Short mmCIF file of C-alpha atoms and ligand atoms in Angstrom, two decimals:
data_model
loop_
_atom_site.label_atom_id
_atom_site.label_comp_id
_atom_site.label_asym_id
_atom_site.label_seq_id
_atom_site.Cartn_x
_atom_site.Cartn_y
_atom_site.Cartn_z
CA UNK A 1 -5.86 -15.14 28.39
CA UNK A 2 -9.46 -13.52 29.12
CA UNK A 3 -9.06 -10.54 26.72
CA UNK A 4 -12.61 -9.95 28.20
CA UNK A 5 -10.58 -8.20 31.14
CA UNK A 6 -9.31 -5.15 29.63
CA UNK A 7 -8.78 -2.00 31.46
CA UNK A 8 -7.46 1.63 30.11
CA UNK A 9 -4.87 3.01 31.99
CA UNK A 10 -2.39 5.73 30.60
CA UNK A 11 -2.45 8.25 27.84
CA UNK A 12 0.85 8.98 27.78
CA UNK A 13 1.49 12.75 26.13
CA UNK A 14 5.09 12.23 26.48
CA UNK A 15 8.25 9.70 27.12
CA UNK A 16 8.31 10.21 30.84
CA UNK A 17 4.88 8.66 30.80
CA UNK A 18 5.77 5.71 28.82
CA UNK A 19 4.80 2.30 31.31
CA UNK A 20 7.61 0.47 32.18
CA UNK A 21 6.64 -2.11 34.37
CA UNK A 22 8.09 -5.02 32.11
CA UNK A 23 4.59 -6.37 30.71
CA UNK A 24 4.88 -7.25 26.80
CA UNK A 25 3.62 -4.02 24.83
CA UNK A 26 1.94 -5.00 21.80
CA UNK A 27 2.00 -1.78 19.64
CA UNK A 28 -1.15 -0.71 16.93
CA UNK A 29 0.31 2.07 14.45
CA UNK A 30 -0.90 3.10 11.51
CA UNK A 31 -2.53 5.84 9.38
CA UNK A 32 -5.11 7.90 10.51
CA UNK A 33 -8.46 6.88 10.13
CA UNK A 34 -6.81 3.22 9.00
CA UNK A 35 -9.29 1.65 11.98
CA UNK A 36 -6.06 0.93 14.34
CA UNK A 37 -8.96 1.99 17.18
CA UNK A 38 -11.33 -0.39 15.84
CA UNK A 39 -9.21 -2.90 15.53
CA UNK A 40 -8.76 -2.95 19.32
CA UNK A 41 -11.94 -2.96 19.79
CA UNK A 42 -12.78 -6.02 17.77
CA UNK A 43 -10.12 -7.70 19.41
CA UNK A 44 -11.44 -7.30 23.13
CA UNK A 45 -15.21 -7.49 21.71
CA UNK A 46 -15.90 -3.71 22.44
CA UNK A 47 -18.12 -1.48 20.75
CA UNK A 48 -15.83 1.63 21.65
CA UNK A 49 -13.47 1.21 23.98
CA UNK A 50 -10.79 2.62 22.38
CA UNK A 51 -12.11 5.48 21.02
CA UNK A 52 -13.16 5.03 17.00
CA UNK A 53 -13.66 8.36 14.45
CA UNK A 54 -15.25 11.54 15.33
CA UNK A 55 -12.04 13.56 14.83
CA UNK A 56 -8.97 12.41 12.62
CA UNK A 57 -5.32 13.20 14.17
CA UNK A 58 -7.18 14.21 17.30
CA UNK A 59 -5.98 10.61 19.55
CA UNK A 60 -2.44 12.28 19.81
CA UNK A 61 -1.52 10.33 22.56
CA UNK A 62 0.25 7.23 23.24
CA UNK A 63 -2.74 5.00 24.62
CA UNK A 64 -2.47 2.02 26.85
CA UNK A 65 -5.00 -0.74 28.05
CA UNK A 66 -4.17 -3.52 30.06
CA UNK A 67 -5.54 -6.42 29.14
CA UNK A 68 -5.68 -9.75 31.42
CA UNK A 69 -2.60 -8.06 33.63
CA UNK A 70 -0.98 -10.04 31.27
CA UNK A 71 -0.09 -7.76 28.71
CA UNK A 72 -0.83 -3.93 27.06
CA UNK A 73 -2.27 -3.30 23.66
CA UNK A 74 -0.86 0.31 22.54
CA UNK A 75 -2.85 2.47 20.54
CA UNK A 76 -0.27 4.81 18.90
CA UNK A 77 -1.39 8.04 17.18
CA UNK A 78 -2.25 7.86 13.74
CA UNK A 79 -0.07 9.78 10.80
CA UNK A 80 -0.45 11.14 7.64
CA UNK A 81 -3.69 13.57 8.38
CA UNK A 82 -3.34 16.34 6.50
CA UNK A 83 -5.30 19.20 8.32
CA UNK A 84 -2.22 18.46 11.32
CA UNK A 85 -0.52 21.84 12.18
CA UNK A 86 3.44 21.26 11.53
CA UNK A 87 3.83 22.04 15.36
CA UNK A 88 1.41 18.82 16.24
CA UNK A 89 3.04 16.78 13.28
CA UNK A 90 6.72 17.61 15.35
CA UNK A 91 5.31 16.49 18.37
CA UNK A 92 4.25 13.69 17.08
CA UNK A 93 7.08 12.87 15.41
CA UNK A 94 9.29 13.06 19.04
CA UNK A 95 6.46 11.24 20.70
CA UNK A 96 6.84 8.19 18.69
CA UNK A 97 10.52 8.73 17.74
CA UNK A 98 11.11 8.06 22.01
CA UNK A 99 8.66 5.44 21.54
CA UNK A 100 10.09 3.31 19.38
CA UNK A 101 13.68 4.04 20.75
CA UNK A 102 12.66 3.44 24.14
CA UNK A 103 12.77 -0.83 23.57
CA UNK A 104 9.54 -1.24 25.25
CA UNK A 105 7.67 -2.91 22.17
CA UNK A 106 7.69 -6.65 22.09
CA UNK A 107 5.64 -6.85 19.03
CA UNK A 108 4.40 -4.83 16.43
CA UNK A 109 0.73 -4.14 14.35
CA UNK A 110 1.38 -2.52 11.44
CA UNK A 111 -2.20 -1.39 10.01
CA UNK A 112 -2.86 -0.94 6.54
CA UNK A 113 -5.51 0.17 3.89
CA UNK A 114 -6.37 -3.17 2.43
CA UNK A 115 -7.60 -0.72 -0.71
CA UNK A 116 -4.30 1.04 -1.55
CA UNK A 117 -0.67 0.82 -1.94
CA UNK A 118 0.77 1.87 0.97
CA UNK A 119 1.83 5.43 1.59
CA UNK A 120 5.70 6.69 1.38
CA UNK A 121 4.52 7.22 5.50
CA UNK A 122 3.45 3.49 5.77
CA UNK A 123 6.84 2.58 4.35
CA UNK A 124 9.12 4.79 7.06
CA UNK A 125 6.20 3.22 9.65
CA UNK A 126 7.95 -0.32 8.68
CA UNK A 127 11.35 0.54 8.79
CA UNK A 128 10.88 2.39 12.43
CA UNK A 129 9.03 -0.96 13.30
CA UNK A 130 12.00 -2.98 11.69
CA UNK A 131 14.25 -0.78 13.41
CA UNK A 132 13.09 -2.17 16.67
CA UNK A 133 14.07 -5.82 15.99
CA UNK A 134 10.67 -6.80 17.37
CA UNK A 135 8.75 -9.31 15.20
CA UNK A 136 5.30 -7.14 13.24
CA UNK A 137 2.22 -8.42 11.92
CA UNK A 138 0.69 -6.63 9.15
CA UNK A 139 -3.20 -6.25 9.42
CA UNK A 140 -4.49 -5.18 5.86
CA UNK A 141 -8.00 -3.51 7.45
CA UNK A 142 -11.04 -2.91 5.28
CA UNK A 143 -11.12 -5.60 3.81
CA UNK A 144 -14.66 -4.79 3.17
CA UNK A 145 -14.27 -2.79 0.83
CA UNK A 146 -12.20 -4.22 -1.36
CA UNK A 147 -13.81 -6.43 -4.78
CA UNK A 148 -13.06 -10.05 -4.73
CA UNK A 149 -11.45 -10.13 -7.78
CA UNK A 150 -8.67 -7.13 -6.55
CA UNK A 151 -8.15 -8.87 -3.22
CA UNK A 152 -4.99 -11.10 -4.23
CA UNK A 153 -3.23 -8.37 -6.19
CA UNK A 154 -3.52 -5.63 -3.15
CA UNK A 155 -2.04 -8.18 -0.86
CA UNK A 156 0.70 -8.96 -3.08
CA UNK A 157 1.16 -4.74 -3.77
CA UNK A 158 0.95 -4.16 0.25
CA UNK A 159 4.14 -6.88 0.78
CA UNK A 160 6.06 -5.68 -2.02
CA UNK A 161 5.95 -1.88 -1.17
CA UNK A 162 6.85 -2.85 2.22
CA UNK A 163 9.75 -5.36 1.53
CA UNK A 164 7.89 -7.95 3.69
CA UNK A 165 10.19 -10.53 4.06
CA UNK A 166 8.20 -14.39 3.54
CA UNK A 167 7.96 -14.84 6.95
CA UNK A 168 6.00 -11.74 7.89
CA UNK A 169 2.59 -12.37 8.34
CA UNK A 170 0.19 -10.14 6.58
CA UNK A 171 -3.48 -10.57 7.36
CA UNK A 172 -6.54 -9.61 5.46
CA UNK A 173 -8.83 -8.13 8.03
CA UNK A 174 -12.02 -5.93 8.71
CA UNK A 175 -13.11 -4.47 11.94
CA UNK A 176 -16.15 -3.54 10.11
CA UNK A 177 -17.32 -7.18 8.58
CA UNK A 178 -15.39 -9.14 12.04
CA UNK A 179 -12.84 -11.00 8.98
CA UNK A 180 -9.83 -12.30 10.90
CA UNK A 181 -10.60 -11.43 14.60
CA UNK A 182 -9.81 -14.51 15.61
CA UNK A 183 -6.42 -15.12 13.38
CA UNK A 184 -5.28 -11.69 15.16
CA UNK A 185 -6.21 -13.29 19.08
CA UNK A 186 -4.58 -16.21 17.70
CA UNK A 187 -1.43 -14.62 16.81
CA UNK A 188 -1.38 -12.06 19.64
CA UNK A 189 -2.71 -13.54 22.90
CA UNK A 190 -1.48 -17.13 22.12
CA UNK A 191 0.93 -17.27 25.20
CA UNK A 192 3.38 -20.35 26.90
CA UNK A 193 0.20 -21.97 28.96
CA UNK A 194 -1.93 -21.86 26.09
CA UNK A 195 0.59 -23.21 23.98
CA UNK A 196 1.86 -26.04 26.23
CA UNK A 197 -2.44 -27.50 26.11
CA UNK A 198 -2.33 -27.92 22.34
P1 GTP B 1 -7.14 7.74 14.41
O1 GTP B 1 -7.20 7.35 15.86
O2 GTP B 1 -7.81 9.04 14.11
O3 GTP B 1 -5.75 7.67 13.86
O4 GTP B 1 -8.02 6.66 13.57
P2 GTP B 1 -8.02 5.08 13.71
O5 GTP B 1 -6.92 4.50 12.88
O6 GTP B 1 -8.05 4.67 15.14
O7 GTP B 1 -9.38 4.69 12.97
P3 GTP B 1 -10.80 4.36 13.63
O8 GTP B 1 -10.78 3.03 14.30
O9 GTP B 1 -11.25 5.53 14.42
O10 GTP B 1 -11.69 4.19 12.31
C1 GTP B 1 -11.82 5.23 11.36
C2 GTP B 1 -13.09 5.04 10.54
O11 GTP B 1 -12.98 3.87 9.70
C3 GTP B 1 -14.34 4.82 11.38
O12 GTP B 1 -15.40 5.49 10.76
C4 GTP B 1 -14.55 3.31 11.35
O13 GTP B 1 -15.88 2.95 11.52
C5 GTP B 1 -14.05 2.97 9.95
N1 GTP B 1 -13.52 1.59 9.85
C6 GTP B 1 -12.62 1.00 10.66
N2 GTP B 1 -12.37 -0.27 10.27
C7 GTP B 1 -13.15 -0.51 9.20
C8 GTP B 1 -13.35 -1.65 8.33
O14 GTP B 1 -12.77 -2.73 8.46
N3 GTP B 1 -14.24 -1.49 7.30
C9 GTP B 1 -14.90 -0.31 7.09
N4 GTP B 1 -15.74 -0.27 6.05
N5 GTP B 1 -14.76 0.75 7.89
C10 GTP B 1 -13.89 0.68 8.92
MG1 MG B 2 -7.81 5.83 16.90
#
């Protein structure tokens, strides 16, 4: 998997655009501002490929890049900005509801503020995820930021506000510092032929 190879290809504004050409969809949601665009970009060793800050609630669209022809990474648009008019906040809200009705994601990345307890929006992120039946991984970004010492007890706050079940993983990560880059390719681009050399 040469996650070197990555290509953008749709910004989908609406379900119609959706890709549906049977490739796994691995889909990045979370908060705005969270770092769910940096995140790809560590991942595929960009500086800004997908696009990172400028303007909050702005990256309203349903973003696709292709990476390897193997498989899509899915930048979804962030929630939870408050300066969103209630007209963009509806759109987004039937934007991802198709989304996430429309079976297409194999696998989720739910991104978090390693800082905080997750948001009453974080928590109806999970269940929409859960709703799916599609396995998630957790990515608890800015990591950074966080003190040592209040590390363990944020983890153990982020799984219990989300009802992780044991099984989920939840990974301590920051685009920022590079902290569990290669955890995430593990878990993500890990795939039958790699699998069948270890
Ligand atoms: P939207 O597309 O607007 O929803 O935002 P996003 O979730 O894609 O966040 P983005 O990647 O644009 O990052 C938002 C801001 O957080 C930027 O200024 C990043 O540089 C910063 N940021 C992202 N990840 C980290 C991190 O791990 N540590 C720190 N300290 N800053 C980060
Ligand atoms: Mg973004």
């Amino acid at each position: 998997m040469n996650y070197n190879n990555a290509t953008f290809c749709i910004g989908a504004m609406k379900p119609g655009d959706f890709v549906r050409d049977g490739l796994p969809q691995l889909a990045f949601a979370g908060r705005s501002n969270v770092g769910k665009s940096s995140v790809i970009n560590c991942l595929l060793n960009r500086k800004n490929f997908a696009r990172v800050g400028s303007a909050p609630g702005k990256t309203s669209q349903v973003n696709y890049f292709l990476i390897d022809s193997r498989l899509y990474l899915v930048d979804l648009p962030g929630y939870g900005y408050a300066k969103v008019s209630k007209a963009e906040r509806e759109r987004w809200g039937r934007l991802m509801e198709a989304y996430f009705a429309s079976g297409l994601i194999s696998t989720g990345v739910h991104i978090i503020d390693a800082r905080h307890k997750p948001t009453a929006d974080d928590v109806t992120m999970m269940n929409w995820f859960q709703s799916t039946g599609c396995p998630v991984i957790v990515v608890a970004n800015k990591l950074d930021k966080c003190k040592k010492s209040e590390i363990e007890g944020n983890l153990q706050r982020i799984r219990e506000t989300l009802s992780l079940s044991e099984e989920t993983i939840l990974l301590p990560f920051s685009a920022e510092k590079r902290i569990g880059v290669e955890e995430l390719r593990r878990l993500l681009f890990r795939d039958e032929q790699d699998e069948q050399k270890i």
